[in-house]
Amino acid sequence: MKFYRMHVLVAEDTRSIMAGAKRVEEALKEEIRIAGLEDEIRVVPTGSLGFSDKDQVAIAIYPDNIIYCPVLVSTVPEIVKEHFLKGRIVKALAHPMEQKEVTMEERTSENQMNLDIQKRILLQNVGKIDPENIQEYIAADGYVALEKALFDMSPEKVIEEVKTSELRGRGGAGFPTGLKWQFTRPNPGPVKYVICNADEGEPGTFKDREIMEGDPHKMIEGMILATYAVGGTHGYIYIRGEYALSIQRLQKAIDDCYEYGLLGKNILGTEFCFELCIHSGAGAYICGEETALINSIEGKRGEPRKKPPYPPSQGLWQKPTLVNNVETFANIPAIISNGGEWYQSIGVEGSRGTKLFSLMGDINWKGTIEIPFGTPVGDIIDNVGHGVRYDRQLKGVILGGSSGSLLVPEELTTPVDFHALAHIEAGPGSGSIVVMDETRCIVDICLNIAEFFRHESCGKCTPCREGTAQICHLLEMIASGNGLPEDIDHLEKISQTMMDASFCPLGQTAPSVLRQALKKYRQEFLDHVHGNNCPAEVCNMNFTEED
Amino acid sequence: MEEKKHLLEQLHDIQDADKEHHLSTKKVVELSEKHGYSPAKVYGVETFYTMYSTKPRGKHIIRICENQSCHMANAKNMIHHLEKKLETHVGGTTEDGLFTLELSSCLGMCSVSPAMMIDDVPYGNLTEDRIDEIINSYKEGK
């Protein structure tokens, strides 16, 4: 293998590519070639470097530990000539922690994350390795866990480790992963499926994408380990059709795995065989529900099935099937490498390990973060998100996506863990944190969420199909100044019915933000229906008193 | 049994290969006959998923997100602006057949909202000026 004295890592996640990262990569290669340095300096695309809220291209230089951001095609020649050729750092082009030298450490602590709070296990390689190069993943101790499992551990032992780790599913429901595996293993049959749920569609969620674009092998290794543990034979990655870059990188990763004997027949020379392929969805939020997802792979409408039977006994084509989320699988390699007890030492009682969150809304820093369970929501907003934008007042936080919960500022001392959040009728859900400042109108936010669910309800059961439409209609009336006081009661009744009677979690959780809003921000709804007044002046109240 | 698993993928393939990015009745009937299920079943499937269209569409498909994060970043104005700029409405195709404008559920680009995709290419931090610039670049590139 060639030795390079310098590596230039170009952030090439979806957002950076949007900002022109590919063009910068080409320019770098061209300039390096012109300077005659192509045998000394290697340009490597990598995942997000953590500047994901800006329309800017960032590059990291190793071993110099320098970040240039923003990099334009027009500034590339200067960087190459000055820094790469002459060894002088171009301070003016370095990331604006204003003209002082910006090192990896500073970037890490100041810009991207407060290291006291964050802990990177899942995102360990993101922004450091080339996601399209299996050798780099292997060099970063990739597939070590698989080797360990295949040669030193029985499948039962793998399940035991995962149980010891107390890992809970990261798809939203939080079911103990080890237990799910244990249920799946004894079910007999020559064919058993393992499915990765990569149908990340919860509004305000983009954390799985970070793994798939930045370190796809980690998730695949987790899947192979799971398959070994439950005795699986075939696997699918069910991914949203809209995630073009993720699909491309996963496909490359799968192809490389086949070539390296990590997938297919007799993996690493053992008896273990596993066939894995990608199945892309076609735009249906409901397919994130595991039985709907299974129907979708079978080529049907993505409507949920009756449970039981649960997928571990009868799933895809009536065969035993294990379904886990991207993030869940990505946790597995570290658990197997370091042991369940190690993992169990991170986080708090009942919620072990780290959790990815997508941070957005009216906040200073937006992006994907990884924190150990037990960190208070408010700390995440203040220390990682650097507080509310424009020094405004915080109004509330939507936690866990549109089907999640609504937190008022007083509740933000609650630690992020399953138990503590359950006390305030919340949960980490899909891992989305949407911060709202004082200028937001709660009716408007609820209406937007209602419109989403009206569109995404699959129509199979009446409470959800009719409920989502009625809620939307009533909120439209209230938001346009045509609401009546009794509409608030109607909203409460419909919400309750949907929660009690809907067939699947979509309908059961669709009204959850609304229900909490009606409780916690009731006065705002009353202002809308009584005074025809939108206190935040967001809603277009057609018929005011003066008219 | 095994061949059914690829129905969604097959529909994707047919639609991608189609000049007008849609699933024509003729193609759907052919597919049904090949696999021995009723055209109604296939129709049921194709109309369930947002990414399939039974109507002919333009050369480029614009999918703009209007969910939570984009909504908070003024997606509504961006949609109006697109409608004005393209002289069509959501669900419609421009007269020159170059663009079809569609709404999409969350595209997972919330940190750069408001966001849209044109075919497979994502665009974020949209402003009215940026939209004009992007649309013009496609118009010139045709």
PDB file of N, CA, C and O in Angstrom, chain A residues 14-15 18 52 55 203-204 206 209 236 240 242-243 279-283 296-297 299-302 317 360 402 434-435 440 444 448-449 452 456, chain B residues 1-2 4-5 7-9 12 41 44-45 48-52 66-69 71-72 105-112 117 120 122-125:
ATOM      1  N   THR A  14     -24.883  14.561   2.371  1.00  0.00           N
ATOM      2  CA  THR A  14     -25.850  15.161   1.444  1.00  0.00           C
ATOM      3  C   THR A  14     -25.768  16.679   1.437  1.00  0.00           C
ATOM      4  O   THR A  14     -25.754  17.320   0.400  1.00  0.00           O
ATOM      5  N   ARG A  15     -25.678  17.248   2.642  1.00  0.00           N
ATOM      6  CA  ARG A  15     -25.715  18.705   2.731  1.00  0.00           C
ATOM      7  C   ARG A  15     -24.459  19.343   2.150  1.00  0.00           C
ATOM      8  O   ARG A  15     -24.515  20.384   1.506  1.00  0.00           O
ATOM      9  N   MET A  18     -24.521  19.218  -1.579  1.00  0.00           N
ATOM     10  CA  MET A  18     -25.403  20.289  -2.002  1.00  0.00           C
ATOM     11  C   MET A  18     -24.639  21.597  -2.127  1.00  0.00           C
ATOM     12  O   MET A  18     -24.899  22.418  -2.989  1.00  0.00           O
ATOM     13  N   SER A  52     -23.103  20.994   9.543  1.00  0.00           N
ATOM     14  CA  SER A  52     -24.215  20.627   8.686  1.00  0.00           C
ATOM     15  C   SER A  52     -25.308  21.679   8.605  1.00  0.00           C
ATOM     16  O   SER A  52     -26.256  21.506   7.876  1.00  0.00           O
ATOM     17  N   ASP A  55     -24.393  26.138   4.457  1.00  0.00           N
ATOM     18  CA  ASP A  55     -24.231  25.752   3.066  1.00  0.00           C
ATOM     19  C   ASP A  55     -22.773  25.876   2.679  1.00  0.00           C
ATOM     20  O   ASP A  55     -22.412  26.676   1.839  1.00  0.00           O
ATOM     21  N   PRO A 203     -40.951  13.332  10.674  1.00  0.00           N
ATOM     22  CA  PRO A 203     -40.534  14.715  10.425  1.00  0.00           C
ATOM     23  C   PRO A 203     -39.571  15.199  11.509  1.00  0.00           C
ATOM     24  O   PRO A 203     -39.822  15.010  12.689  1.00  0.00           O
ATOM     25  N   GLY A 204     -38.482  15.799  11.075  1.00  0.00           N
ATOM     26  CA  GLY A 204     -37.510  16.297  12.033  1.00  0.00           C
ATOM     27  C   GLY A 204     -36.504  15.249  12.448  1.00  0.00           C
ATOM     28  O   GLY A 204     -35.890  15.365  13.497  1.00  0.00           O
ATOM     29  N   PHE A 206     -33.109  13.030  11.126  1.00  0.00           N
ATOM     30  CA  PHE A 206     -32.149  12.740  10.063  1.00  0.00           C
ATOM     31  C   PHE A 206     -30.891  12.092  10.615  1.00  0.00           C
ATOM     32  O   PHE A 206     -29.818  12.231  10.095  1.00  0.00           O
ATOM     33  N   ARG A 209     -29.613   8.767   8.653  1.00  0.00           N
ATOM     34  CA  ARG A 209     -28.941   9.165   7.429  1.00  0.00           C
ATOM     35  C   ARG A 209     -27.455   9.426   7.678  1.00  0.00           C
ATOM     36  O   ARG A 209     -26.609   9.087   6.863  1.00  0.00           O
ATOM     37  N   TYR A 236     -32.787  -7.727   4.427  1.00  0.00           N
ATOM     38  CA  TYR A 236     -33.165  -6.584   3.608  1.00  0.00           C
ATOM     39  C   TYR A 236     -32.860  -5.307   4.373  1.00  0.00           C
ATOM     40  O   TYR A 236     -33.071  -5.244   5.582  1.00  0.00           O
ATOM     41  N   ARG A 240     -35.777   4.474   2.564  1.00  0.00           N
ATOM     42  CA  ARG A 240     -36.604   5.441   1.838  1.00  0.00           C
ATOM     43  C   ARG A 240     -36.077   5.669   0.430  1.00  0.00           C
ATOM     44  O   ARG A 240     -34.876   5.850   0.237  1.00  0.00           O
ATOM     45  N   GLU A 242     -36.226   8.253  -1.175  1.00  0.00           N
ATOM     46  CA  GLU A 242     -35.694   9.615  -1.317  1.00  0.00           C
ATOM     47  C   GLU A 242     -34.236   9.731  -0.876  1.00  0.00           C
ATOM     48  O   GLU A 242     -33.572  10.715  -1.178  1.00  0.00           O
ATOM     49  N   TYR A 243     -33.731   8.742  -0.148  1.00  0.00           N
ATOM     50  CA  TYR A 243     -32.373   8.836   0.386  1.00  0.00           C
ATOM     51  C   TYR A 243     -31.353   8.316  -0.635  1.00  0.00           C
ATOM     52  O   TYR A 243     -30.710   7.278  -0.430  1.00  0.00           O
ATOM     53  N   HIS A 279     -33.814  -2.765  -0.326  1.00  0.00           N
ATOM     54  CA  HIS A 279     -35.135  -2.619  -0.916  1.00  0.00           C
ATOM     55  C   HIS A 279     -35.554  -1.173  -0.681  1.00  0.00           C
ATOM     56  O   HIS A 279     -35.677  -0.751   0.460  1.00  0.00           O
ATOM     57  N   SER A 280     -35.739  -0.427  -1.746  1.00  0.00           N
ATOM     58  CA  SER A 280     -36.084   0.970  -1.489  1.00  0.00           C
ATOM     59  C   SER A 280     -37.583   1.187  -1.497  1.00  0.00           C
ATOM     60  O   SER A 280     -38.315   0.609  -2.298  1.00  0.00           O
ATOM     61  N   GLY A 281     -38.032   1.989  -0.559  1.00  0.00           N
ATOM     62  CA  GLY A 281     -39.445   2.311  -0.419  1.00  0.00           C
ATOM     63  C   GLY A 281     -39.862   3.305  -1.495  1.00  0.00           C
ATOM     64  O   GLY A 281     -39.081   3.653  -2.373  1.00  0.00           O
ATOM     65  N   ALA A 282     -41.099   3.758  -1.398  1.00  0.00           N
ATOM     66  CA  ALA A 282     -41.594   4.630  -2.451  1.00  0.00           C
ATOM     67  C   ALA A 282     -42.387   5.792  -1.880  1.00  0.00           C
ATOM     68  O   ALA A 282     -43.295   6.312  -2.512  1.00  0.00           O
ATOM     69  N   GLY A 283     -42.038   6.168  -0.671  1.00  0.00           N
ATOM     70  CA  GLY A 283     -42.690   7.337  -0.099  1.00  0.00           C
ATOM     71  C   GLY A 283     -43.962   6.988   0.654  1.00  0.00           C
ATOM     72  O   GLY A 283     -45.050   7.173   0.143  1.00  0.00           O
ATOM     73  N   SER A 296     -44.801  -4.086   2.598  1.00  0.00           N
ATOM     74  CA  SER A 296     -44.247  -3.329   1.490  1.00  0.00           C
ATOM     75  C   SER A 296     -43.187  -4.145   0.749  1.00  0.00           C
ATOM     76  O   SER A 296     -43.158  -4.161  -0.482  1.00  0.00           O
ATOM     77  N   ILE A 297     -42.344  -4.843   1.492  1.00  0.00           N
ATOM     78  CA  ILE A 297     -41.329  -5.689   0.834  1.00  0.00           C
ATOM     79  C   ILE A 297     -42.015  -6.802   0.044  1.00  0.00           C
ATOM     80  O   ILE A 297     -41.576  -7.197  -1.028  1.00  0.00           O
ATOM     81  N   GLY A 299     -44.473  -6.500  -1.603  1.00  0.00           N
ATOM     82  CA  GLY A 299     -45.081  -5.932  -2.802  1.00  0.00           C
ATOM     83  C   GLY A 299     -46.537  -5.556  -2.621  1.00  0.00           C
ATOM     84  O   GLY A 299     -47.304  -5.505  -3.572  1.00  0.00           O
ATOM     85  N   LYS A 300     -46.922  -5.312  -1.373  1.00  0.00           N
ATOM     86  CA  LYS A 300     -48.305  -4.929  -1.112  1.00  0.00           C
ATOM     87  C   LYS A 300     -48.376  -3.460  -0.714  1.00  0.00           C
ATOM     88  O   LYS A 300     -47.355  -2.800  -0.548  1.00  0.00           O
ATOM     89  N   ARG A 301     -49.614  -2.985  -0.528  1.00  0.00           N
ATOM     90  CA  ARG A 301     -49.787  -1.672   0.068  1.00  0.00           C
ATOM     91  C   ARG A 301     -49.184  -1.727   1.469  1.00  0.00           C
ATOM     92  O   ARG A 301     -49.311  -2.728   2.152  1.00  0.00           O
ATOM     93  N   GLY A 302     -48.559  -0.659   1.865  1.00  0.00           N
ATOM     94  CA  GLY A 302     -47.899  -0.665   3.168  1.00  0.00           C
ATOM     95  C   GLY A 302     -48.872  -0.452   4.305  1.00  0.00           C
ATOM     96  O   GLY A 302     -48.793   0.552   5.011  1.00  0.00           O
ATOM     97  N   TRP A 317     -43.151 -13.022   4.483  1.00  0.00           N
ATOM     98  CA  TRP A 317     -43.620 -14.280   3.872  1.00  0.00           C
ATOM     99  C   TRP A 317     -43.839 -15.356   4.929  1.00  0.00           C
ATOM    100  O   TRP A 317     -43.486 -16.512   4.747  1.00  0.00           O
ATOM    101  N   MET A 360     -32.797  20.716  15.814  1.00  0.00           N
ATOM    102  CA  MET A 360     -33.157  21.739  14.819  1.00  0.00           C
ATOM    103  C   MET A 360     -34.185  22.714  15.355  1.00  0.00           C
ATOM    104  O   MET A 360     -34.563  22.647  16.510  1.00  0.00           O
ATOM    105  N   SER A 402     -42.927  14.305  15.147  1.00  0.00           N
ATOM    106  CA  SER A 402     -44.309  14.776  15.097  1.00  0.00           C
ATOM    107  C   SER A 402     -45.254  13.869  15.872  1.00  0.00           C
ATOM    108  O   SER A 402     -46.333  14.276  16.268  1.00  0.00           O
ATOM    109  N   VAL A 434     -36.991  19.516  18.283  1.00  0.00           N
ATOM    110  CA  VAL A 434     -37.325  20.726  17.551  1.00  0.00           C
ATOM    111  C   VAL A 434     -37.582  21.841  18.561  1.00  0.00           C
ATOM    112  O   VAL A 434     -38.496  21.748  19.381  1.00  0.00           O
ATOM    113  N   VAL A 435     -36.744  22.852  18.509  1.00  0.00           N
ATOM    114  CA  VAL A 435     -36.851  23.949  19.463  1.00  0.00           C
ATOM    115  C   VAL A 435     -37.726  25.062  18.876  1.00  0.00           C
ATOM    116  O   VAL A 435     -37.550  25.458  17.723  1.00  0.00           O
ATOM    117  N   ARG A 440     -43.436  31.494  17.799  1.00  0.00           N
ATOM    118  CA  ARG A 440     -44.215  30.405  17.197  1.00  0.00           C
ATOM    119  C   ARG A 440     -45.630  30.345  17.753  1.00  0.00           C
ATOM    120  O   ARG A 440     -45.835  30.560  18.940  1.00  0.00           O
ATOM    121  N   ASP A 444     -50.692  26.834  14.887  1.00  0.00           N
ATOM    122  CA  ASP A 444     -50.073  26.687  13.571  1.00  0.00           C
ATOM    123  C   ASP A 444     -49.182  25.442  13.512  1.00  0.00           C
ATOM    124  O   ASP A 444     -49.211  24.689  12.538  1.00  0.00           O
ATOM    125  N   ASN A 448     -49.824  22.083  11.217  1.00  0.00           N
ATOM    126  CA  ASN A 448     -48.823  21.531  10.296  1.00  0.00           C
ATOM    127  C   ASN A 448     -48.619  20.036  10.537  1.00  0.00           C
ATOM    128  O   ASN A 448     -48.543  19.241   9.601  1.00  0.00           O
ATOM    129  N   ILE A 449     -48.563  19.653  11.812  1.00  0.00           N
ATOM    130  CA  ILE A 449     -48.400  18.236  12.145  1.00  0.00           C
ATOM    131  C   ILE A 449     -49.638  17.455  11.698  1.00  0.00           C
ATOM    132  O   ILE A 449     -49.543  16.357  11.140  1.00  0.00           O
ATOM    133  N   PHE A 452     -49.668  16.701   8.078  1.00  0.00           N
ATOM    134  CA  PHE A 452     -48.768  15.587   7.782  1.00  0.00           C
ATOM    135  C   PHE A 452     -49.469  14.244   8.003  1.00  0.00           C
ATOM    136  O   PHE A 452     -49.451  13.373   7.143  1.00  0.00           O
ATOM    137  N   GLU A 456     -50.426  11.044   5.634  1.00  0.00           N
ATOM    138  CA  GLU A 456     -49.723   9.774   5.810  1.00  0.00           C
ATOM    139  C   GLU A 456     -50.570   8.651   6.396  1.00  0.00           C
ATOM    140  O   GLU A 456     -50.132   7.502   6.422  1.00  0.00           O
TER     141      GLU A 456
ATOM    142  N   MET B   1     -43.680 -16.857  -5.254  1.00  0.00           N
ATOM    143  CA  MET B   1     -43.619 -16.087  -4.006  1.00  0.00           C
ATOM    144  C   MET B   1     -42.457 -15.098  -4.062  1.00  0.00           C
ATOM    145  O   MET B   1     -42.635 -13.921  -3.810  1.00  0.00           O
ATOM    146  N   GLU B   2     -41.303 -15.603  -4.422  1.00  0.00           N
ATOM    147  CA  GLU B   2     -40.120 -14.751  -4.401  1.00  0.00           C
ATOM    148  C   GLU B   2     -40.209 -13.575  -5.373  1.00  0.00           C
ATOM    149  O   GLU B   2     -39.722 -12.504  -5.077  1.00  0.00           O
ATOM    150  N   LYS B   4     -42.689 -11.817  -6.225  1.00  0.00           N
ATOM    151  CA  LYS B   4     -43.549 -10.721  -5.797  1.00  0.00           C
ATOM    152  C   LYS B   4     -42.766  -9.669  -5.023  1.00  0.00           C
ATOM    153  O   LYS B   4     -43.137  -8.528  -4.980  1.00  0.00           O
ATOM    154  N   LYS B   5     -41.687 -10.095  -4.414  1.00  0.00           N
ATOM    155  CA  LYS B   5     -40.983  -9.184  -3.523  1.00  0.00           C
ATOM    156  C   LYS B   5     -40.471  -7.960  -4.273  1.00  0.00           C
ATOM    157  O   LYS B   5     -40.212  -6.937  -3.700  1.00  0.00           O
ATOM    158  N   LEU B   7     -42.030  -6.200  -6.510  1.00  0.00           N
ATOM    159  CA  LEU B   7     -43.035  -5.353  -7.150  1.00  0.00           C
ATOM    160  C   LEU B   7     -42.705  -3.865  -7.040  1.00  0.00           C
ATOM    161  O   LEU B   7     -42.738  -3.142  -8.028  1.00  0.00           O
ATOM    162  N   LEU B   8     -42.344  -3.427  -5.824  1.00  0.00           N
ATOM    163  CA  LEU B   8     -42.042  -2.004  -5.674  1.00  0.00           C
ATOM    164  C   LEU B   8     -40.832  -1.602  -6.519  1.00  0.00           C
ATOM    165  O   LEU B   8     -40.826  -0.558  -7.160  1.00  0.00           O
ATOM    166  N   GLU B   9     -39.835  -2.482  -6.496  1.00  0.00           N
ATOM    167  CA  GLU B   9     -38.628  -2.194  -7.284  1.00  0.00           C
ATOM    168  C   GLU B   9     -38.964  -2.174  -8.777  1.00  0.00           C
ATOM    169  O   GLU B   9     -38.458  -1.339  -9.525  1.00  0.00           O
ATOM    170  N   HIS B  12     -40.584   0.974  -9.603  1.00  0.00           N
ATOM    171  CA  HIS B  12     -39.545   2.011  -9.676  1.00  0.00           C
ATOM    172  C   HIS B  12     -38.857   1.964 -11.039  1.00  0.00           C
ATOM    173  O   HIS B  12     -38.675   2.983 -11.699  1.00  0.00           O
ATOM    174  N   LYS B  41     -54.831  -4.854  -8.257  1.00  0.00           N
ATOM    175  CA  LYS B  41     -53.893  -4.983  -7.142  1.00  0.00           C
ATOM    176  C   LYS B  41     -52.697  -4.054  -7.353  1.00  0.00           C
ATOM    177  O   LYS B  41     -52.284  -3.329  -6.449  1.00  0.00           O
ATOM    178  N   GLY B  44     -53.669  -0.576  -6.868  1.00  0.00           N
ATOM    179  CA  GLY B  44     -53.778  -0.312  -5.428  1.00  0.00           C
ATOM    180  C   GLY B  44     -52.422  -0.011  -4.821  1.00  0.00           C
ATOM    181  O   GLY B  44     -52.290   0.891  -3.996  1.00  0.00           O
ATOM    182  N   VAL B  45     -51.430  -0.752  -5.240  1.00  0.00           N
ATOM    183  CA  VAL B  45     -50.080  -0.552  -4.693  1.00  0.00           C
ATOM    184  C   VAL B  45     -49.494   0.771  -5.185  1.00  0.00           C
ATOM    185  O   VAL B  45     -49.005   1.582  -4.405  1.00  0.00           O
ATOM    186  N   PHE B  48     -50.783   3.838  -3.576  1.00  0.00           N
ATOM    187  CA  PHE B  48     -50.568   3.936  -2.130  1.00  0.00           C
ATOM    188  C   PHE B  48     -49.330   4.771  -1.830  1.00  0.00           C
ATOM    189  O   PHE B  48     -49.277   5.500  -0.845  1.00  0.00           O
ATOM    190  N   TYR B  49     -48.328   4.655  -2.686  1.00  0.00           N
ATOM    191  CA  TYR B  49     -47.033   5.285  -2.428  1.00  0.00           C
ATOM    192  C   TYR B  49     -46.887   6.612  -3.175  1.00  0.00           C
ATOM    193  O   TYR B  49     -47.179   6.698  -4.365  1.00  0.00           O
ATOM    194  N   THR B  50     -46.395   7.598  -2.430  1.00  0.00           N
ATOM    195  CA  THR B  50     -46.308   8.955  -2.975  1.00  0.00           C
ATOM    196  C   THR B  50     -45.384   9.075  -4.185  1.00  0.00           C
ATOM    197  O   THR B  50     -45.606   9.905  -5.056  1.00  0.00           O
ATOM    198  N   MET B  51     -44.340   8.259  -4.235  1.00  0.00           N
ATOM    199  CA  MET B  51     -43.347   8.462  -5.288  1.00  0.00           C
ATOM    200  C   MET B  51     -43.799   7.988  -6.672  1.00  0.00           C
ATOM    201  O   MET B  51     -43.189   8.325  -7.668  1.00  0.00           O
ATOM    202  N   TYR B  52     -44.867   7.191  -6.702  1.00  0.00           N
ATOM    203  CA  TYR B  52     -45.364   6.745  -8.006  1.00  0.00           C
ATOM    204  C   TYR B  52     -46.424   7.712  -8.517  1.00  0.00           C
ATOM    205  O   TYR B  52     -47.176   8.299  -7.740  1.00  0.00           O
ATOM    206  N   GLU B  66     -42.752  20.170   3.336  1.00  0.00           N
ATOM    207  CA  GLU B  66     -43.552  21.167   4.062  1.00  0.00           C
ATOM    208  C   GLU B  66     -43.790  20.719   5.493  1.00  0.00           C
ATOM    209  O   GLU B  66     -44.713  21.165   6.149  1.00  0.00           O
ATOM    210  N   ASN B  67     -42.953  19.808   5.988  1.00  0.00           N
ATOM    211  CA  ASN B  67     -43.160  19.334   7.348  1.00  0.00           C
ATOM    212  C   ASN B  67     -42.515  20.273   8.361  1.00  0.00           C
ATOM    213  O   ASN B  67     -41.911  21.278   8.004  1.00  0.00           O
ATOM    214  N   GLN B  68     -42.650  19.839   9.618  1.00  0.00           N
ATOM    215  CA  GLN B  68     -42.285  20.654  10.773  1.00  0.00           C
ATOM    216  C   GLN B  68     -41.145  21.663  10.604  1.00  0.00           C
ATOM    217  O   GLN B  68     -41.365  22.876  10.661  1.00  0.00           O
ATOM    218  N   SER B  69     -39.943  21.144  10.373  1.00  0.00           N
ATOM    219  CA  SER B  69     -38.791  22.028  10.369  1.00  0.00           C
ATOM    220  C   SER B  69     -38.852  22.994   9.188  1.00  0.00           C
ATOM    221  O   SER B  69     -38.561  24.186   9.322  1.00  0.00           O
ATOM    222  N   HIS B  71     -41.563  23.868   7.603  1.00  0.00           N
ATOM    223  CA  HIS B  71     -42.691  24.752   7.861  1.00  0.00           C
ATOM    224  C   HIS B  71     -42.257  25.934   8.722  1.00  0.00           C
ATOM    225  O   HIS B  71     -42.599  27.086   8.453  1.00  0.00           O
ATOM    226  N   MET B  72     -41.457  25.637   9.747  1.00  0.00           N
ATOM    227  CA  MET B  72     -40.978  26.689  10.640  1.00  0.00           C
ATOM    228  C   MET B  72     -39.995  27.613   9.930  1.00  0.00           C
ATOM    229  O   MET B  72     -39.711  28.709  10.399  1.00  0.00           O
ATOM    230  N   SER B 105     -43.162  14.552   2.031  1.00  0.00           N
ATOM    231  CA  SER B 105     -42.996  14.491   3.470  1.00  0.00           C
ATOM    232  C   SER B 105     -41.519  14.675   3.764  1.00  0.00           C
ATOM    233  O   SER B 105     -40.695  14.644   2.864  1.00  0.00           O
ATOM    234  N   CYS B 106     -41.216  14.827   5.036  1.00  0.00           N
ATOM    235  CA  CYS B 106     -39.867  15.164   5.491  1.00  0.00           C
ATOM    236  C   CYS B 106     -38.771  14.466   4.686  1.00  0.00           C
ATOM    237  O   CYS B 106     -38.753  13.258   4.540  1.00  0.00           O
ATOM    238  N   LEU B 107     -37.842  15.251   4.156  1.00  0.00           N
ATOM    239  CA  LEU B 107     -36.743  14.712   3.347  1.00  0.00           C
ATOM    240  C   LEU B 107     -35.503  14.440   4.188  1.00  0.00           C
ATOM    241  O   LEU B 107     -34.463  14.062   3.669  1.00  0.00           O
ATOM    242  N   GLY B 108     -35.610  14.672   5.490  1.00  0.00           N
ATOM    243  CA  GLY B 108     -34.465  14.430   6.366  1.00  0.00           C
ATOM    244  C   GLY B 108     -33.360  15.453   6.188  1.00  0.00           C
ATOM    245  O   GLY B 108     -32.195  15.156   6.376  1.00  0.00           O
ATOM    246  N   MET B 109     -33.733  16.657   5.790  1.00  0.00           N
ATOM    247  CA  MET B 109     -32.731  17.722   5.639  1.00  0.00           C
ATOM    248  C   MET B 109     -33.103  18.900   6.527  1.00  0.00           C
ATOM    249  O   MET B 109     -32.930  20.057   6.154  1.00  0.00           O
ATOM    250  N   CYS B 110     -33.615  18.562   7.708  1.00  0.00           N
ATOM    251  CA  CYS B 110     -34.203  19.559   8.590  1.00  0.00           C
ATOM    252  C   CYS B 110     -33.206  20.607   9.052  1.00  0.00           C
ATOM    253  O   CYS B 110     -33.589  21.708   9.411  1.00  0.00           O
ATOM    254  N   SER B 111     -31.913  20.258   9.086  1.00  0.00           N
ATOM    255  CA  SER B 111     -30.955  21.237   9.589  1.00  0.00           C
ATOM    256  C   SER B 111     -30.634  22.290   8.534  1.00  0.00           C
ATOM    257  O   SER B 111     -29.978  23.278   8.827  1.00  0.00           O
ATOM    258  N   VAL B 112     -31.076  22.075   7.302  1.00  0.00           N
ATOM    259  CA  VAL B 112     -30.879  23.085   6.264  1.00  0.00           C
ATOM    260  C   VAL B 112     -32.227  23.469   5.649  1.00  0.00           C
ATOM    261  O   VAL B 112     -32.315  23.772   4.468  1.00  0.00           O
ATOM    262  N   MET B 117     -35.959  18.582  -3.217  1.00  0.00           N
ATOM    263  CA  MET B 117     -35.113  17.767  -4.081  1.00  0.00           C
ATOM    264  C   MET B 117     -35.572  17.959  -5.512  1.00  0.00           C
ATOM    265  O   MET B 117     -36.779  18.057  -5.770  1.00  0.00           O
ATOM    266  N   ASP B 120     -32.818  13.472  -7.961  1.00  0.00           N
ATOM    267  CA  ASP B 120     -32.082  12.912  -6.830  1.00  0.00           C
ATOM    268  C   ASP B 120     -31.222  13.937  -6.103  1.00  0.00           C
ATOM    269  O   ASP B 120     -30.502  13.597  -5.175  1.00  0.00           O
ATOM    270  N   PRO B 122     -30.494  17.054  -3.721  1.00  0.00           N
ATOM    271  CA  PRO B 122     -31.104  17.852  -2.665  1.00  0.00           C
ATOM    272  C   PRO B 122     -30.640  19.318  -2.664  1.00  0.00           C
ATOM    273  O   PRO B 122     -29.492  19.600  -2.998  1.00  0.00           O
ATOM    274  N   TYR B 123     -31.531  20.211  -2.319  1.00  0.00           N
ATOM    275  CA  TYR B 123     -31.200  21.635  -2.164  1.00  0.00           C
ATOM    276  C   TYR B 123     -31.764  22.126  -0.838  1.00  0.00           C
ATOM    277  O   TYR B 123     -32.929  21.893  -0.545  1.00  0.00           O
ATOM    278  N   GLY B 124     -30.932  22.817  -0.063  1.00  0.00           N
ATOM    279  CA  GLY B 124     -31.386  23.307   1.234  1.00  0.00           C
ATOM    280  C   GLY B 124     -31.197  24.798   1.391  1.00  0.00           C
ATOM    281  O   GLY B 124     -30.750  25.469   0.458  1.00  0.00           O
ATOM    282  N   ASN B 125     -31.539  25.300   2.593  1.00  0.00           N
ATOM    283  CA  ASN B 125     -31.468  26.728   2.902  1.00  0.00           C
ATOM    284  C   ASN B 125     -32.059  27.569   1.777  1.00  0.00           C
ATOM    285  O   ASN B 125     -31.449  28.535   1.311  1.00  0.00           O
TER     286      ASN B 125
END
